[in-house]
Amino acid sequence: MKKYLVIGNPIEHSLSPKLQNYWIKNHNIHAIYEKEKLNEDELKKLFLNIRDKKINGVNVTVPFKKTVIPFLDKLTAEAESTQAVNTIYLENNKIIGHNTDIDGFELGIKKINYDIFNKKIFILGAGGVAPSIIYALNKLKVSEITIANRTREKAENLKNLFGKLKIVEWGEIPDFDMIINATSIGLKKDDEINLNFSSIGKNKFFYDVIYNPKETNFLKKGKNLGNATENGKLMFIYQAISAFNIWHGVKPIVNDEVIKLLD
Ligand code: ATR
Protein backbone atom coordinates (compact mmCIF):
# COMPACT_ATOMS: atom_id res chain seq x y z
CA MET A 1 0.00 0.00 0.00
CA LYS A 2 1.31 3.44 -0.91
CA LYS A 3 1.74 5.96 1.85
CA TYR A 4 1.31 9.72 1.70
CA LEU A 5 1.82 12.33 4.39
CA VAL A 6 1.23 15.93 5.26
CA ILE A 7 4.00 17.34 7.43
CA GLY A 8 3.94 20.51 9.49
CA ASN A 9 4.15 21.86 13.00
CA PRO A 10 1.48 22.22 14.30
CA ILE A 11 -0.43 19.70 12.16
CA GLU A 12 -3.45 18.62 14.26
CA HIS A 13 -5.74 21.10 12.46
CA SER A 14 -4.91 19.85 8.96
CA LEU A 15 -7.89 18.68 6.91
CA SER A 16 -5.68 17.26 4.15
CA PRO A 17 -5.96 13.65 5.41
CA LYS A 18 -9.77 13.85 5.42
CA LEU A 19 -9.88 15.15 1.85
CA GLN A 20 -7.13 12.98 0.36
CA ASN A 21 -8.42 9.77 2.01
CA TYR A 22 -11.94 10.57 0.75
CA TRP A 23 -10.67 10.73 -2.83
CA ILE A 24 -8.37 7.72 -2.37
CA LYS A 25 -11.42 5.69 -1.33
CA ASN A 26 -13.64 7.14 -4.06
CA HIS A 27 -11.14 6.24 -6.76
CA ASN A 28 -10.37 2.78 -5.32
CA ILE A 29 -6.71 3.56 -4.85
CA HIS A 30 -4.66 1.30 -2.57
CA ALA A 31 -3.10 4.02 -0.42
CA ILE A 32 -3.27 5.86 2.86
CA TYR A 33 -2.68 9.54 3.68
CA GLU A 34 -1.62 10.51 7.20
CA LYS A 35 -0.48 13.60 9.06
CA GLU A 36 2.79 13.89 10.94
CA LYS A 37 4.05 16.59 13.22
CA LEU A 38 7.77 16.99 12.66
CA ASN A 39 10.65 18.93 14.10
CA GLU A 40 13.19 20.33 11.68
CA ASP A 41 15.83 17.79 12.75
CA GLU A 42 13.51 14.97 11.61
CA LEU A 43 13.42 16.11 7.97
CA LYS A 44 16.56 14.17 7.06
CA LYS A 45 14.99 10.88 8.10
CA LEU A 46 11.78 11.74 6.25
CA PHE A 47 13.70 12.22 3.02
CA LEU A 48 15.52 8.89 3.47
CA ASN A 49 12.11 7.27 3.72
CA ILE A 50 10.97 9.03 0.54
CA ARG A 51 14.10 7.88 -1.29
CA ASP A 52 13.47 4.31 -0.06
CA LYS A 53 9.85 4.60 -1.32
CA LYS A 54 8.51 3.93 2.16
CA ILE A 55 6.70 7.22 1.66
CA ASN A 56 5.38 7.94 -1.83
CA GLY A 57 4.37 11.57 -1.58
CA VAL A 58 4.27 14.43 0.89
CA ASN A 59 2.35 17.65 1.36
CA VAL A 60 4.24 20.33 3.22
CA THR A 61 2.70 23.03 5.36
CA VAL A 62 3.81 25.70 7.85
CA PRO A 63 6.69 26.06 8.76
CA PHE A 64 8.49 23.77 6.28
CA LYS A 65 7.57 25.07 2.80
CA LYS A 66 11.02 26.60 2.41
CA THR A 67 13.01 24.41 4.83
CA VAL A 68 12.50 21.28 2.72
CA ILE A 69 14.16 22.79 -0.37
CA PRO A 70 17.78 21.72 0.39
CA PHE A 71 16.61 18.09 0.70
CA LEU A 72 15.12 17.97 -2.80
CA ASP A 73 16.83 16.82 -6.02
CA LYS A 74 14.84 19.17 -8.23
CA LEU A 75 12.30 21.98 -8.03
CA THR A 76 9.60 22.57 -10.61
CA ALA A 77 9.48 26.05 -12.16
CA GLU A 78 6.64 27.04 -9.83
CA ALA A 79 8.51 25.92 -6.69
CA GLU A 80 11.70 27.58 -7.90
CA SER A 81 10.00 30.92 -8.62
CA THR A 82 8.20 31.04 -5.28
CA GLN A 83 10.91 29.31 -3.23
CA ALA A 84 8.04 27.37 -1.67
CA VAL A 85 7.20 23.67 -1.84
CA ASN A 86 3.91 22.15 -0.75
CA THR A 87 3.98 18.89 -2.75
CA ILE A 88 6.76 16.30 -3.00
CA TYR A 89 6.91 13.29 -5.31
CA LEU A 90 9.39 10.84 -6.79
CA GLU A 91 10.07 10.80 -10.52
CA ASN A 92 12.78 8.56 -12.02
CA ASN A 93 14.24 8.17 -8.53
CA LYS A 94 14.58 11.91 -8.13
CA ILE A 95 12.77 13.72 -5.33
CA ILE A 96 10.85 16.62 -6.86
CA GLY A 97 9.41 19.64 -5.04
CA HIS A 98 6.41 21.39 -6.54
CA ASN A 99 3.98 24.11 -5.50
CA THR A 100 0.26 23.46 -6.02
CA ASP A 101 -0.85 26.43 -3.87
CA ILE A 102 -0.54 28.47 -7.08
CA ASP A 103 -3.07 26.26 -8.88
CA GLY A 104 -5.17 26.32 -5.73
CA PHE A 105 -5.50 30.08 -5.71
CA GLU A 106 -5.93 30.42 -9.48
CA LEU A 107 -8.53 27.67 -9.90
CA GLY A 108 -10.42 28.80 -6.78
CA ILE A 109 -10.76 32.31 -8.18
CA LYS A 110 -11.84 30.96 -11.58
CA LYS A 111 -14.42 28.67 -9.96
CA ILE A 112 -16.24 31.65 -8.38
CA ASN A 113 -15.98 33.64 -11.63
CA TYR A 114 -14.36 36.68 -10.05
CA ASP A 115 -13.06 38.86 -12.88
CA ILE A 116 -9.59 39.53 -11.51
CA PHE A 117 -8.00 40.79 -14.76
CA ASN A 118 -6.50 44.28 -14.37
CA LYS A 119 -7.58 44.57 -10.73
CA LYS A 120 -5.56 46.28 -7.99
CA ILE A 121 -4.65 43.79 -5.30
CA PHE A 122 -3.64 44.47 -1.70
CA ILE A 123 -2.05 41.56 0.20
CA LEU A 124 -1.76 41.47 3.98
CA GLY A 125 1.08 39.23 5.14
CA ALA A 126 4.34 37.97 3.66
CA GLY A 127 4.51 34.48 5.20
CA GLY A 128 4.54 31.01 3.65
CA VAL A 129 1.55 31.35 1.32
CA ALA A 130 2.21 34.89 0.01
CA PRO A 131 4.67 34.00 -2.81
CA SER A 132 2.24 31.45 -4.26
CA ILE A 133 -0.54 34.01 -4.33
CA ILE A 134 1.69 36.63 -5.95
CA TYR A 135 2.79 34.12 -8.61
CA ALA A 136 -0.86 33.26 -9.35
CA LEU A 137 -1.90 36.93 -9.42
CA ASN A 138 0.82 37.71 -11.96
CA LYS A 139 -0.38 34.77 -14.07
CA LEU A 140 -3.92 36.14 -13.87
CA LYS A 141 -2.65 39.54 -15.05
CA VAL A 142 -3.76 41.82 -12.26
CA SER A 143 -2.77 45.46 -12.74
CA GLU A 144 -0.83 45.95 -9.52
CA ILE A 145 0.04 44.22 -6.27
CA THR A 146 0.68 46.07 -3.02
CA ILE A 147 1.79 44.25 0.10
CA ALA A 148 1.96 45.12 3.79
CA ASN A 149 3.63 42.99 6.42
CA ARG A 150 4.24 43.64 10.11
CA THR A 151 7.87 42.68 9.57
CA ARG A 152 8.72 44.85 6.57
CA GLU A 153 11.86 42.88 5.70
CA LYS A 154 9.78 39.87 4.66
CA ALA A 155 7.84 42.05 2.21
CA GLU A 156 11.18 43.33 0.87
CA ASN A 157 12.29 39.71 0.35
CA LEU A 158 9.20 39.10 -1.77
CA LYS A 159 9.96 42.21 -3.80
CA ASN A 160 13.42 40.79 -4.46
CA LEU A 161 11.81 37.56 -5.64
CA PHE A 162 9.12 39.09 -7.84
CA GLY A 163 10.20 42.60 -8.80
CA LYS A 164 7.17 44.78 -9.43
CA LEU A 165 5.59 44.76 -5.98
CA LYS A 166 4.62 47.88 -4.06
CA ILE A 167 5.23 47.85 -0.32
CA VAL A 168 3.30 49.90 2.23
CA GLU A 169 3.71 50.04 5.99
CA TRP A 170 1.61 47.68 8.09
CA GLY A 171 -1.44 49.78 9.04
CA GLU A 172 -1.49 51.77 5.81
CA ILE A 173 -4.30 51.04 3.34
CA PRO A 174 -3.73 51.78 -0.35
CA ASP A 175 -6.40 51.95 -3.05
CA PHE A 176 -7.46 48.40 -4.04
CA ASP A 177 -10.14 46.29 -5.71
CA MET A 178 -9.34 43.08 -3.88
CA ILE A 179 -7.76 42.62 -0.45
CA ILE A 180 -6.28 39.27 0.55
CA ASN A 181 -5.58 38.21 4.11
CA ALA A 182 -2.49 36.01 3.87
CA THR A 183 -1.59 36.42 7.55
CA SER A 184 -2.36 33.88 10.24
CA ILE A 185 -4.62 36.42 11.98
CA GLY A 186 -8.08 34.87 12.07
CA LEU A 187 -7.11 31.27 12.72
CA LYS A 188 -8.35 31.87 16.25
CA LYS A 189 -12.00 32.89 16.22
CA ASP A 190 -11.45 36.10 18.18
CA ASP A 191 -8.41 37.31 16.20
CA GLU A 192 -8.83 40.81 14.81
CA ILE A 193 -6.71 42.58 12.20
CA ASN A 194 -6.11 46.04 13.62
CA LEU A 195 -6.69 47.94 10.38
CA ASN A 196 -9.20 50.70 9.82
CA PHE A 197 -11.28 49.91 6.75
CA SER A 198 -13.97 52.53 7.37
CA SER A 199 -12.93 54.73 4.46
CA ILE A 200 -12.51 52.10 1.73
CA GLY A 201 -16.09 52.19 0.44
CA LYS A 202 -18.06 49.33 -1.12
CA ASN A 203 -17.72 47.00 -4.11
CA LYS A 204 -14.38 45.61 -3.04
CA PHE A 205 -13.57 41.92 -2.71
CA PHE A 206 -12.37 40.60 0.65
CA TYR A 207 -10.57 37.27 0.34
CA ASP A 208 -9.21 35.30 3.27
CA VAL A 209 -6.85 32.37 2.77
CA ILE A 210 -8.17 31.01 6.09
CA TYR A 211 -11.17 28.68 5.71
CA ASN A 212 -11.46 27.42 9.26
CA PRO A 213 -13.14 29.35 10.86
CA LYS A 214 -15.40 29.78 7.84
CA GLU A 215 -15.87 33.49 8.35
CA THR A 216 -13.01 35.34 10.02
CA ASN A 217 -13.53 38.76 11.60
CA PHE A 218 -11.74 40.15 8.54
CA LEU A 219 -14.43 38.72 6.24
CA LYS A 220 -17.21 39.78 8.63
CA LYS A 221 -15.92 43.33 8.56
CA GLY A 222 -15.67 43.31 4.76
CA LYS A 223 -19.23 42.00 4.48
CA ASN A 224 -20.62 44.53 6.98
CA LEU A 225 -19.08 47.30 4.91
CA GLY A 226 -20.98 46.02 1.85
CA ASN A 227 -18.26 44.09 0.07
CA ALA A 228 -18.10 40.63 -1.50
CA THR A 229 -16.21 37.99 0.51
CA GLU A 230 -14.68 34.56 -0.03
CA ASN A 231 -12.69 32.25 2.23
CA GLY A 232 -9.80 29.95 1.28
CA LYS A 233 -11.74 26.70 1.09
CA LEU A 234 -11.66 26.39 -2.71
CA MET A 235 -7.96 27.26 -2.73
CA PHE A 236 -7.40 24.46 -0.26
CA ILE A 237 -9.47 22.00 -2.31
CA TYR A 238 -7.77 22.85 -5.61
CA GLN A 239 -4.24 22.64 -4.22
CA ALA A 240 -5.21 19.19 -2.95
CA ILE A 241 -6.63 18.19 -6.36
CA SER A 242 -3.39 19.16 -8.10
CA ALA A 243 -1.33 17.16 -5.60
CA PHE A 244 -3.68 14.15 -5.93
CA ASN A 245 -3.35 14.32 -9.71
CA ILE A 246 0.45 14.32 -9.51
CA TRP A 247 0.52 11.28 -7.21
CA HIS A 248 -2.34 9.21 -8.61
CA GLY A 249 -2.90 10.51 -12.14
CA VAL A 250 -6.56 11.36 -11.50
CA LYS A 251 -8.20 14.75 -11.03
CA PRO A 252 -11.07 14.55 -8.51
CA ILE A 253 -14.04 16.80 -9.20
CA VAL A 254 -15.30 19.50 -6.86
CA ASN A 255 -18.87 18.81 -5.84
CA ASP A 256 -21.11 19.71 -2.89
CA GLU A 257 -20.09 16.56 -1.03
CA VAL A 258 -16.42 17.56 -1.12
CA ILE A 259 -17.24 21.11 -0.06
CA LYS A 260 -19.40 19.83 2.82
CA LEU A 261 -16.66 17.42 3.91
CA LEU A 262 -14.61 20.38 5.09
CA ASP A 263 -17.36 22.17 7.06
P1 ATR B 1 5.82 32.48 8.68
O1 ATR B 1 5.83 33.92 9.16
O2 ATR B 1 6.70 31.58 9.49
O3 ATR B 1 5.99 32.33 7.23
P2 ATR B 1 3.06 32.10 8.29
O4 ATR B 1 1.98 31.51 9.14
O5 ATR B 1 3.23 31.58 6.91
O6 ATR B 1 4.39 31.95 9.08
O7 ATR B 1 2.88 33.67 8.18
C1 ATR B 1 2.29 34.40 9.16
C2 ATR B 1 1.99 35.78 8.61
O8 ATR B 1 1.06 36.43 9.48
C3 ATR B 1 3.21 36.68 8.56
O9 ATR B 1 3.07 37.58 7.49
C4 ATR B 1 3.11 37.41 9.92
O10 ATR B 1 3.77 38.63 9.97
P3 ATR B 1 5.32 38.70 10.38
O11 ATR B 1 6.09 38.36 9.14
O12 ATR B 1 5.51 40.10 10.85
O13 ATR B 1 5.50 37.69 11.49
C5 ATR B 1 1.63 37.62 9.99
N1 ATR B 1 1.17 37.82 11.35
C6 ATR B 1 0.96 36.89 12.30
N2 ATR B 1 0.49 37.44 13.44
C7 ATR B 1 0.39 38.78 13.20
C8 ATR B 1 -0.05 39.91 13.97
N3 ATR B 1 -0.49 39.76 15.23
N4 ATR B 1 -0.02 41.13 13.40
C9 ATR B 1 0.42 41.29 12.13
N5 ATR B 1 0.84 40.27 11.35
C10 ATR B 1 0.82 39.02 11.86
Tab-separated table of N, CA and C and ligand atoms in Angstrom, residues 62-63 125-129 149-151 154 170 182-185, ligand 1:
chain	number	residue	atom	x	y	z
A	62	VAL	N	3.044	24.839	6.946
A	62	VAL	CA	3.809	25.702	7.850
A	62	VAL	C	4.510	24.872	8.927
A	63	PRO	N	5.762	25.023	9.255
A	63	PRO	CA	6.688	26.059	8.762
A	63	PRO	C	7.749	25.528	7.796
A	125	GLY	N	0.283	40.381	4.722
A	125	GLY	CA	1.083	39.230	5.144
A	125	GLY	C	2.107	38.827	4.105
A	126	ALA	N	3.265	38.390	4.572
A	126	ALA	CA	4.345	37.972	3.663
A	126	ALA	C	4.914	36.633	4.121
A	127	GLY	N	4.064	35.787	4.694
A	127	GLY	CA	4.506	34.485	5.196
A	127	GLY	C	4.484	33.428	4.098
A	128	GLY	N	4.386	32.171	4.537
A	128	GLY	CA	4.538	31.010	3.654
A	128	GLY	C	3.694	30.987	2.397
A	129	VAL	N	2.453	31.498	2.464
A	129	VAL	CA	1.547	31.345	1.320
A	129	VAL	C	1.621	32.542	0.364
A	149	ASN	N	3.324	44.031	5.431
A	149	ASN	CA	3.625	42.992	6.416
A	149	ASN	C	4.179	43.641	7.673
A	150	ARG	N	3.771	43.110	8.827
A	150	ARG	CA	4.238	43.640	10.108
A	150	ARG	C	5.768	43.739	10.119
A	151	THR	N	6.415	42.658	9.685
A	151	THR	CA	7.874	42.681	9.570
A	151	THR	C	8.216	43.062	8.132
A	154	LYS	N	10.308	41.021	5.400
A	154	LYS	CA	9.778	39.872	4.662
A	154	LYS	C	9.054	40.299	3.387
A	170	TRP	N	2.713	48.378	7.418
A	170	TRP	CA	1.606	47.683	8.095
A	170	TRP	C	0.738	48.749	8.777
A	182	ALA	N	-3.419	37.145	3.931
A	182	ALA	CA	-2.492	36.010	3.871
A	182	ALA	C	-1.689	35.925	5.168
A	183	THR	N	-2.213	36.560	6.228
A	183	THR	CA	-1.587	36.418	7.545
A	183	THR	C	-2.246	35.243	8.270
A	184	SER	N	-1.723	34.937	9.442
A	184	SER	CA	-2.361	33.883	10.240
A	184	SER	C	-3.397	34.475	11.206
A	185	ILE	N	-3.642	35.788	11.082
A	185	ILE	CA	-4.624	36.415	11.976
A	185	ILE	C	-6.028	36.019	11.525
B	1	ATR	P1	5.821	32.480	8.684
B	1	ATR	O1	5.835	33.916	9.157
B	1	ATR	O2	6.703	31.581	9.485
B	1	ATR	O3	5.987	32.333	7.228
B	1	ATR	P2	3.057	32.096	8.288
B	1	ATR	O4	1.983	31.515	9.145
B	1	ATR	O5	3.231	31.576	6.913
B	1	ATR	O6	4.393	31.954	9.082
B	1	ATR	O7	2.876	33.666	8.175
B	1	ATR	C1	2.293	34.400	9.158
B	1	ATR	C2	1.993	35.783	8.612
B	1	ATR	O8	1.059	36.432	9.480
B	1	ATR	C3	3.205	36.684	8.561
B	1	ATR	O9	3.073	37.577	7.486
B	1	ATR	C4	3.114	37.407	9.920
B	1	ATR	O10	3.765	38.632	9.965
B	1	ATR	P3	5.316	38.699	10.381
B	1	ATR	O11	6.091	38.364	9.142
B	1	ATR	O12	5.507	40.100	10.846
B	1	ATR	O13	5.498	37.689	11.489
B	1	ATR	C5	1.627	37.617	9.989
B	1	ATR	N1	1.167	37.818	11.353
B	1	ATR	C6	0.963	36.886	12.300
B	1	ATR	N2	0.486	37.438	13.437
B	1	ATR	C7	0.386	38.778	13.199
B	1	ATR	C8	-0.047	39.913	13.972
B	1	ATR	N3	-0.494	39.763	15.226
B	1	ATR	N4	-0.023	41.125	13.404
B	1	ATR	C9	0.415	41.291	12.131
B	1	ATR	N5	0.840	40.275	11.346
B	1	ATR	C10	0.821	39.022	11.861
